[in-house]
Amino acid sequence: MLPALGLYGAGMLLVRECTAEDVVALEQAMPTGVNDRYGKAFRRQQAGGSSYLVAVRDGVLAGFGEVLWDGCRMADVRSQYPNCPEFNGLSAFPAGQGIGTALIRAAEARAENQGFRMIGLGVAEDNPNAARLYLRLGYQARTRYVDSWSYVDDAGTKHDVDDPATFMVKDLTA
Ligand SMILES: CC(C)(COP(=O)(O)OP(=O)(O)OC[C@H]1O[C@@H](n2cnc3c(N)ncnc32)[C@H](O)[C@@H]1OP(=O)(O)O)[C@@H](O)C(=O)NCCC(=O)NCCS
């Protein structure tokens, strides 16, 4: 059975499932307001639809990402990749210190532990640095699609966003 906590490096960085306390801390540090991004992900996890992973470095939250067990958030992509969870919404802070890599490794371990043979993630076409990292970690670019999402700004106005993106897939059995 997978341990609740994954330890990386010299024990200073760990990845674990998000708690209700983490949601409060994240919202305080990087507010999402009425969008309630952390709360929504946490509730999906509590309902069994995802694993919402957080990275903690020296006791401080340093990143997050959500394994969506049913696959890509966008239905057209999801239908093309059955039994392929998506690691969504990855963010690491500060960047460039191995935190994103640790989160991805932890997501892959969770997926393998659940019996999945592959995992995917979407990367925006204007994010070549992230795409390079994913390629290095064994992900292959598979399908171009439009990642549609929305947010509500401080004035209460809803904005719809369409981001050209690529779905990348890793074979966990290789
Ligand atoms: C993309 C991201 C999650 C990667 O996590 P990370 O902790 O910075 O990555 P690591 O330290 O494990 O690995 C470093 C690699 O990440 C990639 N990278 C992506 N964005 C980076 C950034 N802003 N700074 C440094 N490296 C970045 C590079 O390819 C780098 O490899 P290199 O040394 O060959 O250039 C993180 O940089 C981040 O949160 N960026 C902003 C949000 C974002 O783009 N999320 C991804 C959505 S698909």
PDB file of N, CA and C and ligand atoms in Angstrom, residues 62-64 87-104 121-124 127-134 136-137, ligand 1:
ATOM      1  N   ALA A  62       4.309  24.409  -1.158  1.00  0.00           N
ATOM      2  CA  ALA A  62       5.191  24.814  -2.250  1.00  0.00           C
ATOM      3  C   ALA A  62       4.696  24.361  -3.613  1.00  0.00           C
ATOM      4  N   GLY A  63       3.487  23.838  -3.664  1.00  0.00           N
ATOM      5  CA  GLY A  63       2.960  23.444  -4.968  1.00  0.00           C
ATOM      6  C   GLY A  63       1.742  22.567  -4.817  1.00  0.00           C
ATOM      7  N   PHE A  64       1.050  22.383  -5.941  1.00  0.00           N
ATOM      8  CA  PHE A  64      -0.133  21.519  -5.931  1.00  0.00           C
ATOM      9  C   PHE A  64      -0.464  21.060  -7.338  1.00  0.00           C
ATOM     10  N   PHE A  87      -3.291  14.637 -14.799  1.00  0.00           N
ATOM     11  CA  PHE A  87      -2.720  15.458 -13.728  1.00  0.00           C
ATOM     12  C   PHE A  87      -2.926  16.910 -14.126  1.00  0.00           C
ATOM     13  N   ASN A  88      -3.811  17.576 -13.406  1.00  0.00           N
ATOM     14  CA  ASN A  88      -4.319  18.885 -13.831  1.00  0.00           C
ATOM     15  C   ASN A  88      -3.904  19.977 -12.849  1.00  0.00           C
ATOM     16  N   GLY A  89      -3.715  21.179 -13.389  1.00  0.00           N
ATOM     17  CA  GLY A  89      -3.527  22.352 -12.526  1.00  0.00           C
ATOM     18  C   GLY A  89      -2.235  22.358 -11.748  1.00  0.00           C
ATOM     19  N   LEU A  90      -1.178  21.809 -12.345  1.00  0.00           N
ATOM     20  CA  LEU A  90       0.113  21.741 -11.645  1.00  0.00           C
ATOM     21  C   LEU A  90       0.700  23.143 -11.463  1.00  0.00           C
ATOM     22  N   SER A  91       1.170  23.378 -10.262  1.00  0.00           N
ATOM     23  CA  SER A  91       1.831  24.646  -9.970  1.00  0.00           C
ATOM     24  C   SER A  91       2.871  24.413  -8.886  1.00  0.00           C
ATOM     25  N   ALA A  92       4.061  25.003  -9.072  1.00  0.00           N
ATOM     26  CA  ALA A  92       5.140  24.856  -8.092  1.00  0.00           C
ATOM     27  C   ALA A  92       5.713  26.235  -7.802  1.00  0.00           C
ATOM     28  N   PHE A  93       6.006  26.477  -6.519  1.00  0.00           N
ATOM     29  CA  PHE A  93       6.533  27.794  -6.171  1.00  0.00           C
ATOM     30  C   PHE A  93       7.494  27.670  -4.997  1.00  0.00           C
ATOM     31  N   PRO A  94       8.757  28.121  -5.147  1.00  0.00           N
ATOM     32  CA  PRO A  94       9.295  28.745  -6.357  1.00  0.00           C
ATOM     33  C   PRO A  94       9.545  27.715  -7.453  1.00  0.00           C
ATOM     34  N   ALA A  95       9.585  28.203  -8.699  1.00  0.00           N
ATOM     35  CA  ALA A  95       9.820  27.316  -9.833  1.00  0.00           C
ATOM     36  C   ALA A  95      11.299  26.947  -9.923  1.00  0.00           C
ATOM     37  N   GLY A  96      11.531  25.844 -10.623  1.00  0.00           N
ATOM     38  CA  GLY A  96      12.899  25.467 -10.955  1.00  0.00           C
ATOM     39  C   GLY A  96      13.678  24.804  -9.838  1.00  0.00           C
ATOM     40  N   GLN A  97      12.990  24.296  -8.804  1.00  0.00           N
ATOM     41  CA  GLN A  97      13.696  23.670  -7.679  1.00  0.00           C
ATOM     42  C   GLN A  97      13.256  22.226  -7.439  1.00  0.00           C
ATOM     43  N   GLY A  98      12.717  21.606  -8.475  1.00  0.00           N
ATOM     44  CA  GLY A  98      12.390  20.184  -8.380  1.00  0.00           C
ATOM     45  C   GLY A  98      11.028  19.879  -7.776  1.00  0.00           C
ATOM     46  N   ILE A  99      10.268  20.905  -7.432  1.00  0.00           N
ATOM     47  CA  ILE A  99       8.977  20.666  -6.769  1.00  0.00           C
ATOM     48  C   ILE A  99       7.958  20.103  -7.765  1.00  0.00           C
ATOM     49  N   GLY A 100       7.924  20.672  -8.962  1.00  0.00           N
ATOM     50  CA  GLY A 100       7.004  20.168  -9.985  1.00  0.00           C
ATOM     51  C   GLY A 100       7.311  18.714 -10.319  1.00  0.00           C
ATOM     52  N   THR A 101       8.586  18.397 -10.451  1.00  0.00           N
ATOM     53  CA  THR A 101       8.980  17.016 -10.737  1.00  0.00           C
ATOM     54  C   THR A 101       8.510  16.083  -9.622  1.00  0.00           C
ATOM     55  N   ALA A 102       8.662  16.491  -8.383  1.00  0.00           N
ATOM     56  CA  ALA A 102       8.228  15.656  -7.249  1.00  0.00           C
ATOM     57  C   ALA A 102       6.714  15.441  -7.288  1.00  0.00           C
ATOM     58  N   LEU A 103       5.958  16.489  -7.622  1.00  0.00           N
ATOM     59  CA  LEU A 103       4.505  16.351  -7.713  1.00  0.00           C
ATOM     60  C   LEU A 103       4.114  15.390  -8.840  1.00  0.00           C
ATOM     61  N   ILE A 104       4.787  15.508  -9.974  1.00  0.00           N
ATOM     62  CA  ILE A 104       4.474  14.621 -11.102  1.00  0.00           C
ATOM     63  C   ILE A 104       4.786  13.173 -10.735  1.00  0.00           C
ATOM     64  N   LEU A 121      -1.434  14.690 -19.177  1.00  0.00           N
ATOM     65  CA  LEU A 121      -1.559  16.071 -18.696  1.00  0.00           C
ATOM     66  C   LEU A 121      -1.647  16.997 -19.890  1.00  0.00           C
ATOM     67  N   GLY A 122      -2.307  18.119 -19.700  1.00  0.00           N
ATOM     68  CA  GLY A 122      -2.440  19.094 -20.765  1.00  0.00           C
ATOM     69  C   GLY A 122      -1.475  20.236 -20.541  1.00  0.00           C
ATOM     70  N   VAL A 123      -0.867  20.693 -21.629  1.00  0.00           N
ATOM     71  CA  VAL A 123       0.045  21.828 -21.503  1.00  0.00           C
ATOM     72  C   VAL A 123      -0.316  22.865 -22.560  1.00  0.00           C
ATOM     73  N   ALA A 124      -0.413  24.121 -22.124  1.00  0.00           N
ATOM     74  CA  ALA A 124      -0.763  25.190 -23.048  1.00  0.00           C
ATOM     75  C   ALA A 124       0.356  25.392 -24.071  1.00  0.00           C
ATOM     76  N   ASN A 127       3.411  27.518 -23.301  1.00  0.00           N
ATOM     77  CA  ASN A 127       4.179  27.148 -22.110  1.00  0.00           C
ATOM     78  C   ASN A 127       5.253  26.114 -22.466  1.00  0.00           C
ATOM     79  N   PRO A 128       6.191  26.505 -23.359  1.00  0.00           N
ATOM     80  CA  PRO A 128       7.185  25.518 -23.820  1.00  0.00           C
ATOM     81  C   PRO A 128       8.100  25.020 -22.712  1.00  0.00           C
ATOM     82  N   ASN A 129       8.326  25.822 -21.664  1.00  0.00           N
ATOM     83  CA  ASN A 129       9.193  25.364 -20.570  1.00  0.00           C
ATOM     84  C   ASN A 129       8.573  24.168 -19.855  1.00  0.00           C
ATOM     85  N   ALA A 130       7.276  24.256 -19.597  1.00  0.00           N
ATOM     86  CA  ALA A 130       6.602  23.129 -18.948  1.00  0.00           C
ATOM     87  C   ALA A 130       6.604  21.919 -19.875  1.00  0.00           C
ATOM     88  N   ALA A 131       6.343  22.141 -21.159  1.00  0.00           N
ATOM     89  CA  ALA A 131       6.321  21.023 -22.115  1.00  0.00           C
ATOM     90  C   ALA A 131       7.674  20.316 -22.146  1.00  0.00           C
ATOM     91  N   ARG A 132       8.754  21.096 -22.040  1.00  0.00           N
ATOM     92  CA  ARG A 132      10.093  20.499 -22.053  1.00  0.00           C
ATOM     93  C   ARG A 132      10.305  19.599 -20.828  1.00  0.00           C
ATOM     94  N   LEU A 133       9.825  20.074 -19.692  1.00  0.00           N
ATOM     95  CA  LEU A 133       9.937  19.260 -18.479  1.00  0.00           C
ATOM     96  C   LEU A 133       9.170  17.948 -18.652  1.00  0.00           C
ATOM     97  N   TYR A 134       7.960  18.025 -19.179  1.00  0.00           N
ATOM     98  CA  TYR A 134       7.144  16.819 -19.306  1.00  0.00           C
ATOM     99  C   TYR A 134       7.784  15.829 -20.291  1.00  0.00           C
ATOM    100  N   ARG A 136      10.917  15.510 -20.840  1.00  0.00           N
ATOM    101  CA  ARG A 136      12.069  14.918 -20.146  1.00  0.00           C
ATOM    102  C   ARG A 136      11.618  13.834 -19.163  1.00  0.00           C
ATOM    103  N   LEU A 137      10.416  13.989 -18.635  1.00  0.00           N
ATOM    104  CA  LEU A 137       9.919  13.003 -17.668  1.00  0.00           C
ATOM    105  C   LEU A 137       9.198  11.837 -18.348  1.00  0.00           C
TER     106      LEU A 137
HETATM  107  C1  LIG B   1       5.786  24.199 -14.764  1.00  0.00           C
HETATM  108  C2  LIG B   1       6.106  23.981 -13.290  1.00  0.00           C
HETATM  109  C3  LIG B   1       4.958  23.260 -12.617  1.00  0.00           C
HETATM  110  C4  LIG B   1       7.343  23.077 -13.218  1.00  0.00           C
HETATM  111  O1  LIG B   1       7.660  22.846 -11.876  1.00  0.00           O
HETATM  112  P1  LIG B   1       9.125  23.215 -11.359  1.00  0.00           P
HETATM  113  O2  LIG B   1       9.183  22.906  -9.920  1.00  0.00           O
HETATM  114  O3  LIG B   1       9.414  24.626 -11.741  1.00  0.00           O
HETATM  115  O4  LIG B   1      10.005  22.232 -12.224  1.00  0.00           O
HETATM  116  P2  LIG B   1      11.301  21.421 -11.758  1.00  0.00           P
HETATM  117  O5  LIG B   1      12.149  22.280 -10.914  1.00  0.00           O
HETATM  118  O6  LIG B   1      10.868  20.115 -11.218  1.00  0.00           O
HETATM  119  O7  LIG B   1      11.990  21.141 -13.145  1.00  0.00           O
HETATM  120  C5  LIG B   1      12.638  22.228 -13.827  1.00  0.00           C
HETATM  121  C6  LIG B   1      12.150  22.250 -15.231  1.00  0.00           C
HETATM  122  O8  LIG B   1      10.841  22.788 -15.258  1.00  0.00           O
HETATM  123  C7  LIG B   1      10.661  23.508 -16.459  1.00  0.00           C
HETATM  124  N1  LIG B   1      10.098  24.803 -16.112  1.00  0.00           N
HETATM  125  C8  LIG B   1       8.874  25.209 -16.480  1.00  0.00           C
HETATM  126  N2  LIG B   1       8.622  26.419 -16.031  1.00  0.00           N
HETATM  127  C9  LIG B   1       9.704  26.815 -15.330  1.00  0.00           C
HETATM  128  C10 LIG B   1      10.044  28.009 -14.636  1.00  0.00           C
HETATM  129  N3  LIG B   1       9.192  29.048 -14.532  1.00  0.00           N
HETATM  130  N4  LIG B   1      11.260  28.083 -14.043  1.00  0.00           N
HETATM  131  C11 LIG B   1      12.108  27.037 -14.113  1.00  0.00           C
HETATM  132  N5  LIG B   1      11.842  25.892 -14.762  1.00  0.00           N
HETATM  133  C12 LIG B   1      10.649  25.779 -15.377  1.00  0.00           C
HETATM  134  C13 LIG B   1      11.980  23.599 -17.161  1.00  0.00           C
HETATM  135  O9  LIG B   1      11.895  22.691 -18.244  1.00  0.00           O
HETATM  136  C14 LIG B   1      12.986  23.118 -16.151  1.00  0.00           C
HETATM  137  O10 LIG B   1      13.891  22.302 -16.824  1.00  0.00           O
HETATM  138  P3  LIG B   1      15.281  22.910 -17.358  1.00  0.00           P
HETATM  139  O11 LIG B   1      16.130  23.006 -16.145  1.00  0.00           O
HETATM  140  O12 LIG B   1      15.703  21.894 -18.343  1.00  0.00           O
HETATM  141  O13 LIG B   1      14.991  24.243 -17.948  1.00  0.00           O
HETATM  142  C15 LIG B   1       6.381  25.307 -12.528  1.00  0.00           C
HETATM  143  O14 LIG B   1       7.479  25.950 -13.104  1.00  0.00           O
HETATM  144  C16 LIG B   1       5.194  26.253 -12.473  1.00  0.00           C
HETATM  145  O15 LIG B   1       4.381  26.193 -11.555  1.00  0.00           O
HETATM  146  N6  LIG B   1       5.083  27.129 -13.471  1.00  0.00           N
HETATM  147  C17 LIG B   1       3.960  28.088 -13.501  1.00  0.00           C
HETATM  148  C18 LIG B   1       2.606  27.391 -13.721  1.00  0.00           C
HETATM  149  C19 LIG B   1       2.652  26.427 -14.891  1.00  0.00           C
HETATM  150  O16 LIG B   1       3.181  26.728 -15.944  1.00  0.00           O
HETATM  151  N7  LIG B   1       2.083  25.226 -14.663  1.00  0.00           N
HETATM  152  C20 LIG B   1       2.070  24.166 -15.642  1.00  0.00           C
HETATM  153  C21 LIG B   1       0.762  24.064 -16.274  1.00  0.00           C
HETATM  154  S1  LIG B   1       0.777  22.774 -17.521  1.00  0.00           S
END
